[in-house]
PDB file of N, CA and C in Angstrom:
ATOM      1  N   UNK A 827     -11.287   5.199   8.041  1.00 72.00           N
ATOM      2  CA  UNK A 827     -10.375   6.316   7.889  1.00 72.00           C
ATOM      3  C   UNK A 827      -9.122   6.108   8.738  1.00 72.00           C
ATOM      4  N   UNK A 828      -9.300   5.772  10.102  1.00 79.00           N
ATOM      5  CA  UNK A 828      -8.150   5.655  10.847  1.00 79.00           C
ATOM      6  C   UNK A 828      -7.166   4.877  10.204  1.00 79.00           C
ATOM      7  N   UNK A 829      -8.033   3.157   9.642  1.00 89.00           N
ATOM      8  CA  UNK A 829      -7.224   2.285   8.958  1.00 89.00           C
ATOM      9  C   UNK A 829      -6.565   2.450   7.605  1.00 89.00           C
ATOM     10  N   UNK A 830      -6.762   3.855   7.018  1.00 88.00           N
ATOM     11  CA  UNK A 830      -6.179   4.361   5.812  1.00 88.00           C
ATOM     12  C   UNK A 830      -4.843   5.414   6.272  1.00 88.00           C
ATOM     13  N   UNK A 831      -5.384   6.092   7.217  1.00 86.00           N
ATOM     14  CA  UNK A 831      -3.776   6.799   7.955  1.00 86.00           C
ATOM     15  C   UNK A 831      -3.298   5.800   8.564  1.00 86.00           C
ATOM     16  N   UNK A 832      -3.469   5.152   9.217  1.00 89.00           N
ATOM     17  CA  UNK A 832      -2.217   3.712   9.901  1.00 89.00           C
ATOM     18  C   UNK A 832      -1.426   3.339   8.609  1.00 89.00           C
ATOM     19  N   UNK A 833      -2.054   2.850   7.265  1.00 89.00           N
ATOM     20  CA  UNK A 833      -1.846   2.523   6.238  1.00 89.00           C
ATOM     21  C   UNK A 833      -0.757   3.468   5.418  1.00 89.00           C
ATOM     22  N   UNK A 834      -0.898   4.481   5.464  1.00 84.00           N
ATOM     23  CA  UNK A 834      -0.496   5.761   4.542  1.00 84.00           C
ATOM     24  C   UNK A 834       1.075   5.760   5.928  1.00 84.00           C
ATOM     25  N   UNK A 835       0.614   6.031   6.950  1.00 86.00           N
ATOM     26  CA  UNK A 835       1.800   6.411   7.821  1.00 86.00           C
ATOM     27  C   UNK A 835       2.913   4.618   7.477  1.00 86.00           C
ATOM     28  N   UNK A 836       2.492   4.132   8.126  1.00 89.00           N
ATOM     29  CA  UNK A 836       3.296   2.753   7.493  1.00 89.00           C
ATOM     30  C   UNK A 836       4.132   2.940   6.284  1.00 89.00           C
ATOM     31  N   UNK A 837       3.437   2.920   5.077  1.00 84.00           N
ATOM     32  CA  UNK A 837       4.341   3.678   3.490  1.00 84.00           C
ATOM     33  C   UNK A 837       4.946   4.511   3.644  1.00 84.00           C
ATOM     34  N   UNK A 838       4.755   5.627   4.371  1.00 82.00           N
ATOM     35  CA  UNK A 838       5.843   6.577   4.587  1.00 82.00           C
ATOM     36  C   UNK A 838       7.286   6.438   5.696  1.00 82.00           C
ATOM     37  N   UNK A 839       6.940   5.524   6.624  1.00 88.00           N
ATOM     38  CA  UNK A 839       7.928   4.822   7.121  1.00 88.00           C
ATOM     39  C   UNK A 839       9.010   4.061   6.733  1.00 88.00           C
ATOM     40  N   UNK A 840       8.485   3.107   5.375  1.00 89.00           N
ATOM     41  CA  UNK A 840       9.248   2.333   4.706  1.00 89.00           C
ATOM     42  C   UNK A 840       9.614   2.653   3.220  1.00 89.00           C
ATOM     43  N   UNK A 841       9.148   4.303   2.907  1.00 82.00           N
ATOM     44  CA  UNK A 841       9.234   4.877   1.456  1.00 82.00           C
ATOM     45  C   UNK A 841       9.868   5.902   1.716  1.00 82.00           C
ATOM     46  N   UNK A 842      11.062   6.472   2.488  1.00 81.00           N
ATOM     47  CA  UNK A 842      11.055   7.494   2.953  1.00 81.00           C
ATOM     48  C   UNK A 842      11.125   8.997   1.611  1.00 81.00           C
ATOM     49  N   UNK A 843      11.311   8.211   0.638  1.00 80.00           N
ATOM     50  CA  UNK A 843      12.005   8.889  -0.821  1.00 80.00           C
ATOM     51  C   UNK A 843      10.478   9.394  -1.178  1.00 80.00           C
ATOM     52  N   UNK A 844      10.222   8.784  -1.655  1.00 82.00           N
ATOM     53  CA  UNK A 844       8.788   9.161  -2.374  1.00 82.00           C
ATOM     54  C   UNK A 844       7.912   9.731  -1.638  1.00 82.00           C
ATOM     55  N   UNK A 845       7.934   9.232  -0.446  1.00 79.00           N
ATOM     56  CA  UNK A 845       6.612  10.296   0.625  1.00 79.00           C
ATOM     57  C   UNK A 845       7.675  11.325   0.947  1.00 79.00           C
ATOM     58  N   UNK A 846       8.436  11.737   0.938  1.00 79.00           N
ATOM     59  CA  UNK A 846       8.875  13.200   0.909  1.00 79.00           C
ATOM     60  C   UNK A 846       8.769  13.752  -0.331  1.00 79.00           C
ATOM     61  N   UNK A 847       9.348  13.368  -1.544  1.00 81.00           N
ATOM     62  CA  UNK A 847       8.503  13.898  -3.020  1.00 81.00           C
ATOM     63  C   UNK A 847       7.192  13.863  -2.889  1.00 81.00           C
ATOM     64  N   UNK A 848       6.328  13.269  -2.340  1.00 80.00           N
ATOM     65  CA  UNK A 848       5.282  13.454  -2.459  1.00 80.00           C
ATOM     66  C   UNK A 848       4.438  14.317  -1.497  1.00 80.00           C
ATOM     67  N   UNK A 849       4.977  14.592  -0.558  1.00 83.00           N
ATOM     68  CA  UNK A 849       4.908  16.088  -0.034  1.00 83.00           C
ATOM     69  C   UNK A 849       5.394  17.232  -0.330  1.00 83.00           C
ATOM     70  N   UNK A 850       6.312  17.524  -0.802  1.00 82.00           N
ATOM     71  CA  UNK A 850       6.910  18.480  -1.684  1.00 82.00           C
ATOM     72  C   UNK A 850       5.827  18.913  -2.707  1.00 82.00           C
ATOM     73  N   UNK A 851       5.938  17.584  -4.027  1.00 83.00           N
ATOM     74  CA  UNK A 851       5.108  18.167  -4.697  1.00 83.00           C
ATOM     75  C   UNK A 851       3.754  19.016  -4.557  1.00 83.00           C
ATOM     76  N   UNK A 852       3.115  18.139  -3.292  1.00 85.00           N
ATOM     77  CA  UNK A 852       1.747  18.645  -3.029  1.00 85.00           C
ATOM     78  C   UNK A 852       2.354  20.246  -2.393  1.00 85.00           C
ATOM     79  N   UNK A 853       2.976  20.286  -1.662  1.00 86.00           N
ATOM     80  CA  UNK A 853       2.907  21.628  -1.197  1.00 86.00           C
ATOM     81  C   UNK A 853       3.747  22.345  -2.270  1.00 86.00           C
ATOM     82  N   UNK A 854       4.308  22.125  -3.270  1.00 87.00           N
ATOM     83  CA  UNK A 854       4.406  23.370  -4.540  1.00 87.00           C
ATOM     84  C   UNK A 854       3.445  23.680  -5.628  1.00 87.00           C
ATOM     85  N   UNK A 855       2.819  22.610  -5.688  1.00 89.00           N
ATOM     86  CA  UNK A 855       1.021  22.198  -5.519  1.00 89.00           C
ATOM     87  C   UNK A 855       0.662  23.618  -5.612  1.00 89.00           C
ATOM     88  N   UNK A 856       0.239  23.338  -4.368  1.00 89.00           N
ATOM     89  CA  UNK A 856      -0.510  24.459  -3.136  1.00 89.00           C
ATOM     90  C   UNK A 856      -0.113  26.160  -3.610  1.00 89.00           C
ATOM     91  N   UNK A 857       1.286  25.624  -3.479  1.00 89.00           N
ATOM     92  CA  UNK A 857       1.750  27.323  -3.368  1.00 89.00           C
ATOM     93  C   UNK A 857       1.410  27.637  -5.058  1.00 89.00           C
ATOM     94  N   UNK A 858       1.722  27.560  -5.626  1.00 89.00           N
ATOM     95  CA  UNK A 858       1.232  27.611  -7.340  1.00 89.00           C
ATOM     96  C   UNK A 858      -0.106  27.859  -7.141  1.00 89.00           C
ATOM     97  N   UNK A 859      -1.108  27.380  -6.829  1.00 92.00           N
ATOM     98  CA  UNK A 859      -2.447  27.605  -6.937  1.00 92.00           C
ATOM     99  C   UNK A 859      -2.573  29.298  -5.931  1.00 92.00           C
ATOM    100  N   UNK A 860      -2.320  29.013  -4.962  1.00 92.00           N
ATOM    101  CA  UNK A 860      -2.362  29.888  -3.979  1.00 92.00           C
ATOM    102  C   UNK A 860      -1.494  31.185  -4.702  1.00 92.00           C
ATOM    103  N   UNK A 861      -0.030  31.240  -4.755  1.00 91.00           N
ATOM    104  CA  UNK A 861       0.036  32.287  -4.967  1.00 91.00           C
ATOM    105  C   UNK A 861       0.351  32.923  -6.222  1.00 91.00           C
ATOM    106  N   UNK A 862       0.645  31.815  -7.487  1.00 92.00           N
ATOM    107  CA  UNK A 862       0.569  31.924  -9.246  1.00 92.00           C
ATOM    108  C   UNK A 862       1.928  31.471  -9.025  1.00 92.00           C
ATOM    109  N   UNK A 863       2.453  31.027 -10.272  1.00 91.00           N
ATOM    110  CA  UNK A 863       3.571  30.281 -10.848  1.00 91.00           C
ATOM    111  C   UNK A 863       4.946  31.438 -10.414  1.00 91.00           C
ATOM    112  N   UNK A 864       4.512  32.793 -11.060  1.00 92.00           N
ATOM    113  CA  UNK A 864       5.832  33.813 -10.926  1.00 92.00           C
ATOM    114  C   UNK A 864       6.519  34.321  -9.133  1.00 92.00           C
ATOM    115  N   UNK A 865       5.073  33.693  -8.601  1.00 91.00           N
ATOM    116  CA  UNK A 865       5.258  34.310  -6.916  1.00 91.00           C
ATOM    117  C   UNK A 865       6.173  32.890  -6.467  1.00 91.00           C
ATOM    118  N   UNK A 866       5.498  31.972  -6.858  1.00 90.00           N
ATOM    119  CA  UNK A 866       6.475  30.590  -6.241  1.00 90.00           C
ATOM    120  C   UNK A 866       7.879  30.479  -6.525  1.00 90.00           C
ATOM    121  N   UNK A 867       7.530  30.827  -7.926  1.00 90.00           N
ATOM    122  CA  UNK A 867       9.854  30.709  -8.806  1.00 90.00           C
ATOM    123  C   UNK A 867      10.381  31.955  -7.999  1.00 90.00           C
ATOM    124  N   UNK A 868       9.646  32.947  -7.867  1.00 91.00           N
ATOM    125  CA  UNK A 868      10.617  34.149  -6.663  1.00 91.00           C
ATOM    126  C   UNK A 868      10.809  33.195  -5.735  1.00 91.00           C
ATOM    127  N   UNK A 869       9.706  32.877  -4.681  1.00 89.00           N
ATOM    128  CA  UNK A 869       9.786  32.082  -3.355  1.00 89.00           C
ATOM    129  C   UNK A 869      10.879  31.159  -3.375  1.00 89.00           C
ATOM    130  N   UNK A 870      11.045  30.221  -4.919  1.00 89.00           N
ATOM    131  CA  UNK A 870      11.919  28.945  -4.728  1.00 89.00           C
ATOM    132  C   UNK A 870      13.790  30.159  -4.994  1.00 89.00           C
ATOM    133  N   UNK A 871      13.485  30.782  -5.755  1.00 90.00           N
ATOM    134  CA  UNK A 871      14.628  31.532  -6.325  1.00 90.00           C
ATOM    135  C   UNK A 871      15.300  31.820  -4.762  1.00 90.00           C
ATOM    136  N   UNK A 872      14.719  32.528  -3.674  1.00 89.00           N
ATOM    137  CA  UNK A 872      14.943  33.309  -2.548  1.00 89.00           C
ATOM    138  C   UNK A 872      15.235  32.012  -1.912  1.00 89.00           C
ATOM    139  N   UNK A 873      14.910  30.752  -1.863  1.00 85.00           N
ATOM    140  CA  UNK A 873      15.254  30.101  -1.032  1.00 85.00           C
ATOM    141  C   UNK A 873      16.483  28.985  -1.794  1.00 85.00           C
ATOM    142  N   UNK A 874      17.145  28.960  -2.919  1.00 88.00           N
ATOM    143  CA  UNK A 874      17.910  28.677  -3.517  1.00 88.00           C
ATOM    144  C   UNK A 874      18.917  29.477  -2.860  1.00 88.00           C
ATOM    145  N   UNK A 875      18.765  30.722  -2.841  1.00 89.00           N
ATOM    146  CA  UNK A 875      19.837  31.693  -2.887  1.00 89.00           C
ATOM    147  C   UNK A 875      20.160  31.584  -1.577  1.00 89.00           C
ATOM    148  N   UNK A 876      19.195  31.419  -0.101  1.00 86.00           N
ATOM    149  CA  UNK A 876      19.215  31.497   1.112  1.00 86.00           C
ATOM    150  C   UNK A 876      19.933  30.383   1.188  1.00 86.00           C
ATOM    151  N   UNK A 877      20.085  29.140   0.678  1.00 84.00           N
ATOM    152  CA  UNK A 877      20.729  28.261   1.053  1.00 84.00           C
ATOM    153  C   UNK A 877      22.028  27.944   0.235  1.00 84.00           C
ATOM    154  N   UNK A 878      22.423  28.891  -0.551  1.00 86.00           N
ATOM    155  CA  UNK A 878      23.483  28.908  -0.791  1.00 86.00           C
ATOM    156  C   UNK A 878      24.336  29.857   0.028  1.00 86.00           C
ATOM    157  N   UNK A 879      24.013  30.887   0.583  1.00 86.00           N
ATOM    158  CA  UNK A 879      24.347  31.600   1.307  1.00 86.00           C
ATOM    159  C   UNK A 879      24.652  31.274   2.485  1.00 86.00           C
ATOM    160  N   UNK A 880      23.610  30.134   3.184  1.00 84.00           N
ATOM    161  CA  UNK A 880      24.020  29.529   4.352  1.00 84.00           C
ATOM    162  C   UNK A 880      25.260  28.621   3.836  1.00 84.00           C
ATOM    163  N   UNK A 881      25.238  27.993   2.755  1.00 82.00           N
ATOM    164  CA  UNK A 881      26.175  26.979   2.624  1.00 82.00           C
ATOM    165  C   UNK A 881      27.791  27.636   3.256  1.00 82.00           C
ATOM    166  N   UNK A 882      27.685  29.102   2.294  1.00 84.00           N
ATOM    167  CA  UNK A 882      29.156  29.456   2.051  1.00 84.00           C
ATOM    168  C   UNK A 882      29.588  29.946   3.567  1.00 84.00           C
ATOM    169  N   UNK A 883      28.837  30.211   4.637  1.00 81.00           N
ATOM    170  CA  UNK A 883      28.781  30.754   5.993  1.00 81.00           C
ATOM    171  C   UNK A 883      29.079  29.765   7.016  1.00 81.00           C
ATOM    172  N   UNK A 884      28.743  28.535   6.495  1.00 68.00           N
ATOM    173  CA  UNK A 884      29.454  27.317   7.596  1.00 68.00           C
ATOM    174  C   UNK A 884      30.946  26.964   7.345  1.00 68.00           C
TER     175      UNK A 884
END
């Protein structure tokens, strides 16, 4: 096991693209299961909007 996280952390060192998509996905994953499809598109909607809002404020 250790030698599969040394392994996994390594790929993510030298993948930086895909092991962040691939955390993403898993955690919209998550939230979909956890809280249904319509609670997540609010969640992503609110945080679309939050960061457009920050955008226009800098």
């Amino acid at each position: 096991m250790n030698n599969f996280l040394a392994r996994m952390e390594e790929w993510m060192r030298s993948n930086p693209g895909p092991a962040v998509g691939l955390i993403i996905g898993l955690l919209i994953g998550l939230l979909v299961i956890v809280f249904g499809p319509v609670k997540t598109g609010i969640f992503f909607l609110c945080g679309i909007i939050g960061a457009l809002i920050g955008r226009r404020l800098q």
